[in-house]
């Protein structure tokens, strides 16, 4: 009981008062968010005039900023909500819209654009005009999360159609669209990408995680309808390996991007947890499930990063909910809280609560200890069954924190319920794009999680990181015998935002191409590492390169060389030359 009261005192309000304020906000905001989302979908959405059927406008704002475009990321996340509401039986009237989305995406996939054609990289184009023509201005491209998110939404729809005996339509119409995106992901996942905020070109945790999810689901769907998807699981294994390298054990958080020169604390990582939630995986940290120790530790580090940077957060107790944004170093509109980032914090915790409930226990590890100690400064590492008082107290405190986070957004929601992109860090007034479709979607998914709505599983349960990490997707070949896992370690000091890549004389090393060279992991900085499957008994030349702000610096001559053994594995330890 004492623990319980302690948590409430920290929140500054009683648990029932917080639940009540979240309840009353949600009662009015949920229908507004749903209507706001639908208003931004063409052709008949009331704010989407000019948008083709099934096209989601990011926002009706046409200046400061002009968001009257359709982004593949925003659209896919928005339609994931539509498809979930349809397939979970919450709103069966949405089927026509879902069909409109798939037709629109089928069209957009084929539109040649500055990233390429459908077969030469065009699927990575981040945004299009709302009449489905290409946007040709300068932009941060490609953004490789788009095809992954789109296929996840379409696969979710496809699985429901199959459950409802519509397999011809899935095989003939939906699968070819999904396959284009999956093939793109499978062959480009280890190429650099702009992050979801369209600013940093490197590798990005959110992108890697949603790509991993898409390929797992794609492999399962292919098997279900008798199509070939055999390469998807192999590439997914490489993605799952790579995903682990973003964890920063010293800081207790996930570093959002491999480049960018920032601390790496970023809503990117919280969005990853909620958009790859799979309750059947329990609190697995390999896939950063919402209740995993790594994701909870990361959540605390992320939230705490915003306590001192927004004045509307000042004076709030160090363990109480606050408004959060994209990342603390953000300077877009001077850097402010975002509704979708703050809702994501609440949603991760609602997802965690659902999972603990289904597991019947809650686990505190040394990694998640700091997260739980916000609520009880003496809680110890251990497993607490749902019958225990510690479980009751901790879950109640987590629920209060989540409700309190919703209440922060509630406090800064204007009286008409409209959700823009941001709110001012000093005054709390709405800022940047009005009626941001993604803001409405983020409200709905947080509310659904609070209500106990569990999205369909994507196959995260029981995944393990292979002991030898396979090489990336772009080499194409793989599976045949005669390869050796070669681990490259190179000692190289770098500046923030600079990364070390590997390239060399064989396909597996990208044939000396600096633009597609393989990014190495800095998990053991200043040693950069990468394991690549190379042909056995082959003599191979290679070099490390450093890339900073797009500028490539090659190691000095001569080339490094090695001869691979006939089987087994092999390690080379180099120093940057
Ligand atoms: C527009 C992008 O959409 C936004 O994410 C970014 O912060 C700004 N450009 C500044 O680069
Ligand atoms: C800027 C955000 O940073 C980006 O993630 C989003 O796709 C666009 N705005 C459109 O909403």
Coordinates of C-alpha atoms and ligand atoms in Angstrom, one line a residue:
X1 CA 0.0 0.0 0.0
X2 CA 2.8 2.4 0.9
X3 CA 4.3 1.8 -2.5
X4 CA 1.0 2.5 -4.2
X5 CA 0.6 5.8 -2.4
X6 CA 4.2 6.8 -3.2
X7 CA 3.5 6.4 -6.9
X8 CA 0.4 8.5 -6.6
X9 CA 2.1 11.2 -4.7
X10 CA 4.8 11.3 -7.5
X11 CA 2.1 11.7 -10.1
X12 CA 0.7 14.6 -8.2
X13 CA -2.8 13.3 -8.6
X14 CA -4.6 10.2 -7.4
X15 CA -4.7 7.3 -9.7
X16 CA -8.4 7.6 -10.1
X17 CA -8.2 11.3 -10.8
X18 CA -5.6 10.6 -13.6
X19 CA -7.7 7.8 -15.0
X20 CA -10.8 10.0 -14.9
X21 CA -9.0 12.9 -16.7
X22 CA -7.7 10.5 -19.3
X23 CA -11.2 8.9 -19.6
X24 CA -13.0 12.2 -20.1
X25 CA -10.4 13.4 -22.6
X26 CA -10.6 10.2 -24.6
X27 CA -14.4 10.2 -24.6
X28 CA -14.3 13.5 -26.5
X29 CA -11.0 13.2 -28.3
X30 CA -11.4 9.7 -29.8
X31 CA -14.3 10.6 -32.1
X32 CA -12.6 13.8 -33.1
X33 CA -9.4 11.9 -33.9
X34 CA -11.2 9.4 -35.9
X35 CA -13.1 12.1 -37.9
X36 CA -9.9 14.1 -38.3
X37 CA -8.1 11.0 -39.7
X38 CA -10.9 10.3 -42.1
X39 CA -11.2 13.9 -43.2
X40 CA -7.6 13.7 -44.6
X41 CA -8.2 10.7 -46.9
X42 CA -9.2 11.3 -50.6
X43 CA -11.3 11.6 -52.5
X44 CA -14.1 12.4 -50.2
X45 CA -12.4 13.4 -46.9
X46 CA -13.6 16.9 -46.1
X47 CA -10.0 18.3 -45.9
X48 CA -8.5 16.2 -48.7
X49 CA -10.0 17.8 -51.8
X50 CA -7.7 17.1 -54.7
X51 CA -6.4 13.9 -53.3
X52 CA -7.0 10.7 -55.3
X53 CA -8.9 7.9 -53.9
X54 CA -7.1 6.2 -51.0
X55 CA -4.5 8.9 -50.8
X56 CA -3.7 10.3 -47.3
X57 CA -2.7 13.9 -47.1
X58 CA -0.2 14.5 -44.3
X59 CA -2.0 17.6 -43.3
X60 CA -4.2 20.2 -45.1
X61 CA -1.6 22.9 -44.3
X62 CA -0.4 24.4 -47.5
X63 CA 2.2 26.8 -46.1
X64 CA 4.5 27.0 -43.0
X65 CA 4.8 24.1 -43.5
X66 CA 3.3 22.8 -46.7
X67 CA 2.3 19.3 -45.9
X68 CA -0.3 18.9 -48.7
X69 CA 1.6 15.8 -50.0
X70 CA 1.3 12.1 -49.3
X71 CA 4.1 10.4 -47.5
X72 CA 4.4 6.6 -47.7
X73 CA 5.3 6.4 -44.0
X74 CA 2.4 8.5 -42.7
X75 CA -0.1 6.9 -45.0
X76 CA 0.9 3.4 -44.1
X77 CA 0.8 4.1 -40.3
X78 CA -2.6 5.8 -40.8
X79 CA -4.0 2.9 -42.8
X80 CA -2.6 0.4 -40.2
X81 CA -5.1 2.0 -37.8
X82 CA -7.9 1.7 -40.4
X83 CA -7.0 -1.9 -41.2
X84 CA -6.7 -2.8 -37.5
X85 CA -10.1 -1.3 -36.8
X86 CA -11.6 -3.2 -39.7
X87 CA -10.0 -6.5 -39.1
X88 CA -10.4 -6.5 -35.3
X89 CA -14.1 -5.9 -35.8
X90 CA -14.1 -2.4 -34.3
X91 CA -15.4 -0.7 -37.4
X92 CA -16.6 -2.9 -40.3
X93 CA -17.5 0.1 -42.4
X94 CA -13.9 0.8 -43.3
X95 CA -13.5 -1.9 -45.9
X96 CA -14.0 0.4 -48.9
X97 CA -11.3 2.7 -47.6
X98 CA -8.9 -0.2 -47.2
X99 CA -9.5 -1.2 -50.8
X100 CA -8.9 2.4 -51.9
X101 CA -5.6 2.4 -50.1
X102 CA -4.3 -0.6 -51.8
X103 CA -5.3 0.6 -55.3
X104 CA -3.6 4.0 -54.6
X105 CA -0.4 2.3 -53.4
X106 CA -0.5 0.0 -56.4
X107 CA -0.5 3.1 -58.6
X108 CA 2.1 5.0 -56.6
X109 CA 4.5 2.1 -56.7
X110 CA 4.7 2.4 -60.5
X111 CA 5.3 6.1 -60.6
X112 CA 8.9 6.9 -61.6
X113 CA 10.4 9.5 -59.3
X114 CA 13.7 11.0 -58.3
X115 CA 14.6 7.8 -56.4
X116 CA 14.1 5.6 -59.5
X117 CA 11.6 3.5 -61.2
X118 CA 9.6 0.6 -59.6
X119 CA 12.6 -1.7 -60.3
X120 CA 15.5 0.7 -59.7
X121 CA 14.8 2.1 -56.2
X122 CA 11.7 4.2 -56.7
X123 CA 9.9 2.4 -53.9
X124 CA 12.1 4.2 -51.5
X125 CA 10.8 7.6 -52.5
X126 CA 9.3 9.3 -49.3
X127 CA 6.5 11.5 -50.7
X128 CA 4.3 12.1 -53.7
X129 CA 1.9 14.8 -54.9
X130 CA -1.7 14.1 -53.8
X131 CA -2.7 13.5 -57.4
X132 CA -0.3 10.6 -57.4
X133 CA 2.4 12.3 -59.5
X134 CA 6.0 12.4 -58.5
X135 CA 7.4 15.1 -56.2
X136 CA 10.5 16.2 -57.9
X137 CA 11.9 18.8 -55.5
X138 CA 15.0 18.3 -53.3
X139 CA 14.3 16.0 -50.4
X140 CA 15.9 13.6 -48.0
X141 CA 15.6 10.5 -50.1
X142 CA 15.4 7.5 -50.1
X143 CA 13.5 6.7 -46.9
X144 CA 13.5 2.9 -46.7
X145 CA 10.9 2.5 -43.9
X146 CA 8.1 3.3 -46.3
X147 CA 7.9 0.0 -48.3
X148 CA 8.2 -1.9 -45.1
X149 CA 5.4 -0.1 -43.3
X150 CA 3.2 -0.3 -46.4
X151 CA 3.7 -4.0 -46.7
X152 CA 2.9 -4.5 -43.0
X153 CA -0.4 -2.7 -43.4
X154 CA -1.2 -4.7 -46.6
X155 CA -0.2 -8.0 -45.1
X156 CA -2.4 -7.4 -42.1
X157 CA -5.3 -6.8 -44.5
X158 CA -4.3 -9.8 -46.6
X159 CA -4.4 -12.2 -43.6
X160 CA -7.8 -11.0 -42.7
X161 CA -9.1 -11.5 -46.2
X162 CA -7.6 -15.0 -46.2
X163 CA -9.4 -15.7 -42.9
X164 CA -12.5 -14.6 -44.7
X165 CA -12.0 -16.9 -47.7
X166 CA -10.9 -14.3 -50.2
X167 CA -7.7 -16.0 -51.3
X168 CA -8.0 -15.4 -55.0
X169 CA -8.0 -11.6 -54.5
X170 CA -5.0 -11.9 -52.1
X171 CA -3.0 -14.0 -54.5
X172 CA -3.8 -12.2 -57.7
X173 CA -4.1 -8.6 -56.6
X174 CA -2.6 -8.0 -53.1
X175 CA 0.4 -10.3 -53.2
X176 CA 2.1 -8.6 -56.3
X177 CA 2.0 -5.2 -54.5
X178 CA 3.3 -6.7 -51.3
X179 CA 6.0 -8.6 -53.0
X180 CA 7.4 -5.5 -54.7
X181 CA 7.9 -3.9 -51.3
X182 CA 9.3 -7.0 -49.7
X183 CA 11.8 -7.6 -52.5
X184 CA 12.9 -3.9 -52.2
X185 CA 13.4 -4.4 -48.4
X186 CA 15.2 -7.7 -48.9
X187 CA 17.7 -6.3 -51.3
X188 CA 18.3 -2.9 -49.9
X189 CA 18.1 -3.1 -46.1
X190 CA 21.8 -2.8 -45.6
X191 CA 22.0 0.4 -47.7
X192 CA 21.9 3.8 -45.9
X193 CA 18.6 5.6 -45.6
X194 CA 17.2 8.9 -44.4
X195 CA 15.6 8.4 -41.0
X196 CA 11.9 8.8 -40.4
X197 CA 12.5 12.5 -39.6
X198 CA 14.0 12.9 -43.0
X199 CA 17.2 14.5 -41.7
X200 CA 19.9 11.9 -41.0
X201 CA 21.4 9.7 -43.7
X202 CA 22.8 6.5 -42.1
X203 CA 21.1 3.4 -40.7
X204 CA 18.1 4.0 -38.5
X205 CA 16.7 1.8 -35.7
X206 CA 13.1 2.4 -36.7
X207 CA 13.8 1.5 -40.3
X208 CA 15.7 -1.6 -39.5
X209 CA 13.0 -2.8 -37.0
X210 CA 10.1 -2.3 -39.3
X211 CA 12.0 -3.9 -42.2
X212 CA 12.6 -6.9 -40.0
X213 CA 9.0 -7.1 -39.1
X214 CA 7.8 -6.8 -42.7
X215 CA 10.1 -9.6 -43.9
X216 CA 9.0 -12.0 -41.2
X217 CA 5.3 -11.3 -42.0
X218 CA 6.0 -11.5 -45.7
X219 CA 7.7 -14.9 -45.4
X220 CA 4.7 -16.2 -43.4
X221 CA 2.1 -14.8 -45.9
X222 CA 4.1 -16.3 -48.8
X223 CA 4.0 -19.7 -47.1
X224 CA 0.3 -19.3 -46.4
X225 CA -0.6 -18.7 -50.1
X226 CA 1.9 -21.0 -51.6
X227 CA 4.2 -18.3 -53.0
X228 CA 7.9 -18.1 -52.9
X229 CA 9.3 -16.1 -50.0
X230 CA 12.2 -18.1 -49.1
X231 CA 14.8 -15.3 -49.1
X232 CA 12.8 -13.2 -46.7
X233 CA 13.5 -15.1 -43.5
X234 CA 17.2 -15.3 -44.4
X235 CA 17.4 -11.5 -44.8
X236 CA 15.3 -11.0 -41.7
X237 CA 17.9 -12.9 -39.7
X238 CA 20.5 -10.4 -40.9
X239 CA 18.2 -7.5 -39.9
X240 CA 17.6 -9.0 -36.5
X241 CA 21.4 -9.3 -36.0
X242 CA 21.9 -5.7 -37.1
X243 CA 19.0 -4.5 -34.9
X244 CA 20.9 -5.6 -31.8
X245 CA 23.8 -3.2 -32.6
X246 CA 21.8 -0.1 -31.9
X247 CA 21.7 -0.8 -28.1
X248 CA 24.0 1.4 -26.0
X249 CA 24.6 -0.7 -22.9
X250 CA 26.4 2.2 -21.1
X251 CA 23.6 4.7 -21.6
X252 CA 20.9 2.1 -21.2
X253 CA 19.1 3.3 -24.4
X254 CA 18.8 2.5 -28.1
X255 CA 20.9 4.9 -30.3
X256 CA 18.4 5.9 -33.0
X257 CA 20.8 6.4 -35.9
X258 CA 24.2 5.2 -36.8
X259 CA 25.0 8.7 -38.1
X260 CA 23.7 12.2 -37.3
X261 CA 26.1 13.4 -34.5
X262 CA 23.5 13.5 -31.8
X263 CA 23.0 11.7 -28.5
X264 CA 20.7 9.2 -30.2
X265 CA 17.9 9.6 -27.7
X266 CA 14.9 9.8 -30.1
X267 CA 11.2 9.0 -30.3
X268 CA 12.3 6.8 -33.2
X269 CA 12.9 4.1 -30.7
X270 CA 9.6 4.4 -28.8
X271 CA 7.7 4.4 -32.1
X272 CA 9.6 1.2 -32.9
X273 CA 8.4 -0.5 -29.8
X274 CA 4.8 0.3 -30.4
X275 CA 4.8 -0.4 -34.1
X276 CA 6.5 -3.8 -33.7
X277 CA 4.5 -4.8 -30.6
X278 CA 3.5 -8.5 -30.6
X279 CA 2.0 -9.7 -27.4
X280 CA 2.9 -13.3 -28.2
X281 CA 6.6 -12.4 -27.8
X282 CA 6.1 -11.4 -24.2
X283 CA 8.8 -9.1 -22.9
X284 CA 11.4 -10.2 -25.4
X285 CA 14.3 -7.7 -25.7
X286 CA 15.6 -9.1 -29.0
X287 CA 12.7 -7.4 -30.7
X288 CA 12.5 -4.6 -28.2
X289 CA 9.0 -5.4 -27.1
X290 CA 7.2 -2.7 -25.1
X291 CA 7.7 -4.4 -21.7
X292 CA 11.3 -5.6 -22.5
X293 CA 13.9 -4.4 -20.1
X294 CA 15.8 -2.6 -22.9
X295 CA 12.7 -0.8 -24.2
X296 CA 11.7 0.3 -20.7
X297 CA 15.2 1.5 -19.8
X298 CA 15.2 3.3 -23.2
X299 CA 11.8 4.9 -22.5
X300 CA 13.0 6.5 -19.3
X301 CA 16.2 7.8 -20.9
X302 CA 14.1 9.2 -23.7
X303 CA 11.5 10.9 -21.6
X304 CA 14.0 12.3 -19.2
X305 CA 15.9 13.9 -22.1
X306 CA 12.9 16.4 -22.5
X307 CA 12.5 17.4 -18.9
X308 CA 14.8 20.4 -19.1
X309 CA 14.5 21.3 -22.8
X310 CA 10.9 22.5 -22.8
X311 CA 9.8 25.2 -20.4
X312 CA 6.3 23.7 -20.2
X313 CA 7.9 20.7 -18.5
X314 CA 9.7 22.8 -15.8
X315 CA 8.6 22.4 -12.2
X316 CA 7.3 18.9 -12.9
X317 CA 8.6 16.2 -10.6
X318 CA 11.5 14.2 -12.1
X319 CA 9.4 11.0 -12.1
X320 CA 6.1 12.5 -13.4
X321 CA 5.0 12.5 -17.0
X322 CA 6.1 15.3 -19.4
X323 CA 5.6 16.4 -23.0
X324 CA 8.1 14.8 -25.3
X325 CA 9.3 15.5 -28.9
X326 CA 11.3 13.9 -31.7
X327 CA 14.7 14.2 -30.0
X328 CA 16.1 16.7 -27.6
X329 CA 18.5 18.4 -30.1
X330 CA 15.6 19.1 -32.5
X331 CA 15.6 22.5 -34.0
X332 CA 12.6 22.2 -36.5
X333 CA 10.3 25.0 -35.4
X334 CA 12.9 25.6 -32.7
X335 CA 12.2 22.1 -31.3
X336 CA 8.9 21.4 -29.5
X337 CA 6.8 18.6 -28.1
X338 CA 4.9 16.5 -30.7
X339 CA 1.5 14.9 -29.9
X340 CA 2.5 11.7 -31.6
X341 CA 5.7 11.3 -29.6
X342 CA 4.0 11.9 -26.3
X343 CA 1.2 9.5 -27.2
X344 CA 3.8 6.9 -28.1
X345 CA 5.1 7.0 -24.6
X346 CA 1.7 6.2 -23.2
X347 CA 1.0 3.6 -25.8
X348 CA 4.3 1.7 -25.0
X349 CA 3.2 1.5 -21.4
X350 CA -0.4 0.4 -22.2
X351 CA 1.1 -2.3 -24.4
X352 CA 3.5 -3.3 -21.6
X353 CA 0.6 -3.5 -19.1
X354 CA -1.4 -5.8 -21.5
X355 CA 1.6 -8.1 -21.9
X356 CA 2.3 -8.4 -18.1
X357 CA -1.4 -9.2 -17.6
X358 CA -1.2 -11.9 -20.2
X359 CA 2.0 -13.3 -18.7
X360 CA 0.7 -13.1 -15.2
X361 CA 3.9 -11.6 -13.9
X362 CA 6.3 -8.7 -14.2
X363 CA 10.0 -9.0 -14.4
X364 CA 12.5 -6.4 -13.1
X365 CA 16.0 -6.9 -14.4
X366 CA 19.2 -4.9 -13.7
X367 CA 18.5 -3.2 -17.1
X368 CA 15.0 -2.1 -16.2
X369 CA 15.7 -1.3 -12.6
X370 CA 16.1 2.4 -13.1
X371 CA 12.8 2.5 -15.0
X372 CA 10.9 0.8 -12.1
X373 CA 12.7 2.7 -9.4
X374 CA 11.0 5.8 -10.6
X375 CA 7.9 4.3 -9.0
X376 CA 9.5 2.7 -6.0
X377 CA 13.0 3.6 -5.0
X378 CA 13.6 0.3 -3.3
X379 CA 12.2 -2.2 -5.7
X380 CA 14.6 -5.1 -6.4
X381 CA 15.5 -7.2 -9.4
X382 CA 13.1 -10.2 -9.5
X383 CA 9.9 -11.7 -11.0
X384 CA 6.7 -10.5 -9.4
X385 CA 3.6 -12.7 -10.0
X386 CA 0.3 -10.9 -10.6
X387 CA -0.9 -12.0 -7.1
X388 CA 1.9 -10.0 -5.4
X389 CA 1.6 -6.6 -3.9
X390 CA 4.7 -5.4 -5.7
X391 CA 3.1 -6.3 -9.1
X392 CA -0.1 -4.5 -8.1
X393 CA 1.8 -1.4 -7.0
X394 CA 4.1 -1.2 -10.0
X395 CA 1.4 -1.8 -12.6
X396 CA -0.8 0.8 -11.0
X397 CA 2.1 3.3 -11.1
X398 CA 2.8 2.5 -14.7
X399 CA -0.9 2.9 -15.6
X400 CA -0.9 6.3 -13.8
X401 CA 2.2 7.4 -15.6
X402 CA 0.6 6.4 -19.0
X403 CA -2.6 8.1 -18.1
X404 CA -0.7 11.1 -16.9
X405 CA 1.1 11.2 -20.3
X406 CA -2.2 11.3 -22.1
X407 CA -3.3 14.0 -19.8
X408 CA -0.2 16.1 -20.8
X409 CA -1.4 16.0 -24.4
X410 CA -4.9 16.6 -23.2
X411 CA -3.8 19.8 -21.5
X412 CA -2.3 21.1 -24.7
X413 CA -5.1 20.0 -27.0
X414 CA -7.1 23.1 -28.1
X415 CA -10.8 23.2 -27.3
X416 CA -11.9 22.0 -30.8
X417 CA -9.9 18.8 -30.3
X418 CA -7.7 19.4 -33.4
X419 CA -4.3 17.9 -33.3
X420 CA -1.5 19.6 -35.1
X421 CA 2.0 18.3 -35.4
X422 CA 3.6 20.1 -32.4
X423 CA 2.8 22.4 -29.5
X424 CA 4.9 25.3 -28.4
X425 CA 7.5 24.3 -25.8
X426 CA 6.9 27.7 -24.0
X427 CA 3.2 28.5 -24.4
X428 CA 1.8 25.0 -25.1
X429 CA -0.1 26.4 -28.1
X430 CA -0.5 24.3 -31.2
X431 CA 2.3 24.7 -33.7
X432 CA 3.3 23.6 -37.2
X433 CA 1.0 21.6 -39.5
X434 CA -2.7 21.6 -38.4
X435 CA -4.7 18.4 -38.4
X436 CA -1.8 16.2 -38.9
X437 CA -3.2 12.8 -39.9
X438 CA -0.4 10.9 -38.1
X439 CA -1.2 12.8 -34.9
X440 CA -4.8 11.6 -35.1
X441 CA -3.6 8.0 -35.8
X442 CA -1.3 8.2 -32.8
X443 CA -4.1 9.2 -30.5
X444 CA -6.3 6.4 -31.8
X445 CA -3.6 3.7 -31.3
X446 CA -2.8 4.9 -27.8
X447 CA -6.5 4.9 -26.9
X448 CA -7.0 1.4 -28.4
X449 CA -4.1 0.1 -26.4
X450 CA -5.5 1.6 -23.2
X451 CA -8.8 -0.2 -24.1
X452 CA -7.1 -3.5 -24.3
X453 CA -7.1 -3.8 -28.1
X454 CA -4.2 -6.1 -29.1
X455 CA -3.0 -5.9 -32.8
X456 CA -2.5 -9.2 -34.7
X457 CA 0.8 -11.0 -34.0
X458 CA 3.5 -10.7 -36.7
X459 CA 5.6 -13.7 -35.7
X460 CA 7.9 -12.1 -33.1
X461 CA 7.6 -15.0 -30.6
X462 CA 10.6 -17.1 -30.1
X463 CA 13.0 -15.3 -32.5
X464 CA 16.6 -15.6 -31.7
X465 CA 19.7 -13.8 -33.0
X466 CA 21.7 -16.2 -35.1
X467 CA 25.1 -17.0 -33.7
X468 CA 26.7 -16.0 -37.0
X469 CA 25.2 -12.9 -38.4
X470 CA 24.6 -13.3 -42.1
X471 CA 25.6 -10.7 -44.6
X472 CA 23.2 -8.1 -45.9
X473 CA 20.7 -8.3 -48.7
X474 CA 22.3 -6.6 -51.6
X475 CA 24.6 -9.4 -52.7
X476 CA 21.7 -11.5 -53.9
X477 CA 23.4 -14.8 -53.8
X478 CA 23.2 -16.9 -50.7
X479 CA 22.1 -20.2 -49.4
X480 CA 24.5 -22.3 -51.6
X481 CA 27.4 -24.0 -49.8
X482 CA 30.9 -22.9 -49.8
X483 CA 30.8 -19.8 -47.7
X484 CA 32.8 -18.7 -44.6
X485 CA 31.7 -16.2 -42.1
X486 CA 34.5 -13.6 -42.0
X487 CA 34.5 -11.0 -39.1
X488 CA 36.2 -7.8 -39.9
X489 CA 37.4 -5.7 -37.0
X490 CA 39.0 -2.4 -37.6
X491 CA 40.3 0.1 -35.0
X492 CA 39.3 3.5 -36.2
X493 CA 38.5 6.7 -34.3
X494 CA 35.8 8.8 -35.8
X495 CA 34.0 12.1 -35.2
X496 CA 30.2 12.2 -34.4
X497 CA 28.2 11.4 -37.5
X498 CA 31.2 9.7 -39.2
X499 CA 30.9 6.0 -40.0
X500 CA 33.2 3.2 -41.1
X501 CA 32.1 1.0 -44.0
X502 CA 33.7 -2.0 -45.7
X503 CA 33.9 -2.7 -49.5
X504 CA 36.0 -5.0 -51.6
X505 CA 36.6 -7.1 -54.7
X506 CA 33.6 -9.5 -54.5
X507 CA 29.8 -9.2 -54.8
X508 CA 29.5 -9.8 -51.1
X509 CA 31.6 -6.7 -50.4
X510 CA 29.8 -4.6 -53.0
X511 CA 32.5 -4.8 -55.7
X512 CA 34.4 -1.7 -54.5
X513 CA 31.3 0.5 -54.5
X514 CA 31.5 3.2 -51.9
X515 CA 27.9 4.2 -52.3
X516 CA 26.7 0.7 -51.4
X517 CA 29.6 -0.2 -49.0
X518 CA 28.6 -2.2 -45.9
X519 CA 28.1 -0.2 -42.7
X520 CA 30.1 -1.5 -39.8
X521 CA 28.8 -1.6 -36.2
X522 CA 30.4 0.7 -33.7
X523 CA 29.0 -1.3 -30.7
X524 CA 32.6 -1.8 -29.5
X525 CA 33.9 1.6 -30.6
X526 CA 36.7 2.4 -31.4
X527 CA 36.6 -1.0 -32.9
X528 CA 34.2 -1.2 -35.9
X529 CA 33.0 -4.7 -36.7
X530 CA 31.1 -6.6 -39.4
X531 CA 30.6 -10.3 -40.1
X532 CA 30.1 -11.1 -43.8
X533 CA 29.7 -14.5 -45.5
X534 CA 32.3 -14.7 -48.2
X535 CA 33.1 -17.5 -50.7
X536 CA 35.3 -20.2 -49.2
X537 CA 38.9 -20.7 -50.3
X538 CA 39.0 -17.4 -52.1
X539 CA 41.5 -14.6 -52.2
X540 CA 39.8 -11.3 -51.7
X541 CA 40.8 -7.7 -51.5
X542 CA 39.1 -5.0 -49.4
X543 CA 39.3 -1.6 -47.9
X544 CA 37.6 0.3 -45.2
X545 CA 36.1 3.7 -46.0
X546 CA 34.9 6.5 -43.8
X547 CA 31.8 8.5 -44.7
X548 CA 31.0 11.9 -43.1
X549 CA 28.2 14.1 -44.4
X550 CA 28.2 12.1 -47.6
X551 CA 32.0 12.6 -48.1
X552 CA 33.9 9.4 -48.7
X553 CA 37.5 8.9 -47.5
X554 CA 39.3 5.7 -48.6
X555 CA 42.0 4.0 -46.6
X556 CA 45.4 4.6 -48.2
X557 CA 46.9 2.0 -50.6
X558 CA 47.6 -0.8 -51.0
X559 CA 44.4 -2.8 -50.7
X560 CA 44.1 -5.2 -47.8
X561 CA 43.8 -8.8 -48.8
X562 CA 42.9 -12.1 -47.2
X563 CA 42.3 -15.7 -48.3
X564 CA 39.3 -17.4 -46.8
X565 CA 39.6 -20.9 -45.4
X566 CA 37.7 -23.8 -46.9
X567 CA 35.1 -23.8 -44.1
X568 CA 34.3 -22.5 -40.7
X569 CA 34.8 -18.9 -39.8
X570 CA 37.6 -16.4 -39.9
X571 CA 38.5 -13.1 -38.2
X572 CA 40.7 -10.2 -39.3
X573 CA 41.9 -7.5 -37.0
X574 CA 43.0 -4.3 -38.7
X575 CA 43.8 -0.7 -37.9
X576 CA 42.6 2.1 -40.1
X577 CA 45.4 3.1 -42.5
Ligands
LIG1 C1 11.0 18.8 -43.3 C2 10.9 17.4 -42.7 O1 9.7 16.9 -42.9 C3 11.2 17.5 -41.2 O2 11.1 16.3 -40.6 C4 12.5 18.1 -41.0 O3 12.8 18.3 -39.6 C5 12.6 19.5 -41.7 N1 12.3 19.3 -43.1 C6 14.0 20.1 -41.6 O4 15.0 19.3 -42.2
LIG2 C1 7.8 15.6 -40.8 C2 8.2 14.4 -40.1 O1 9.5 14.5 -39.6 C3 8.1 13.2 -41.0 O2 8.3 12.0 -40.2 C4 6.7 13.1 -41.6 O3 6.7 12.0 -42.5 C5 6.4 14.4 -42.4 N1 6.6 15.5 -41.5 C6 4.9 14.4 -42.8 O4 4.1 14.3 -41.7

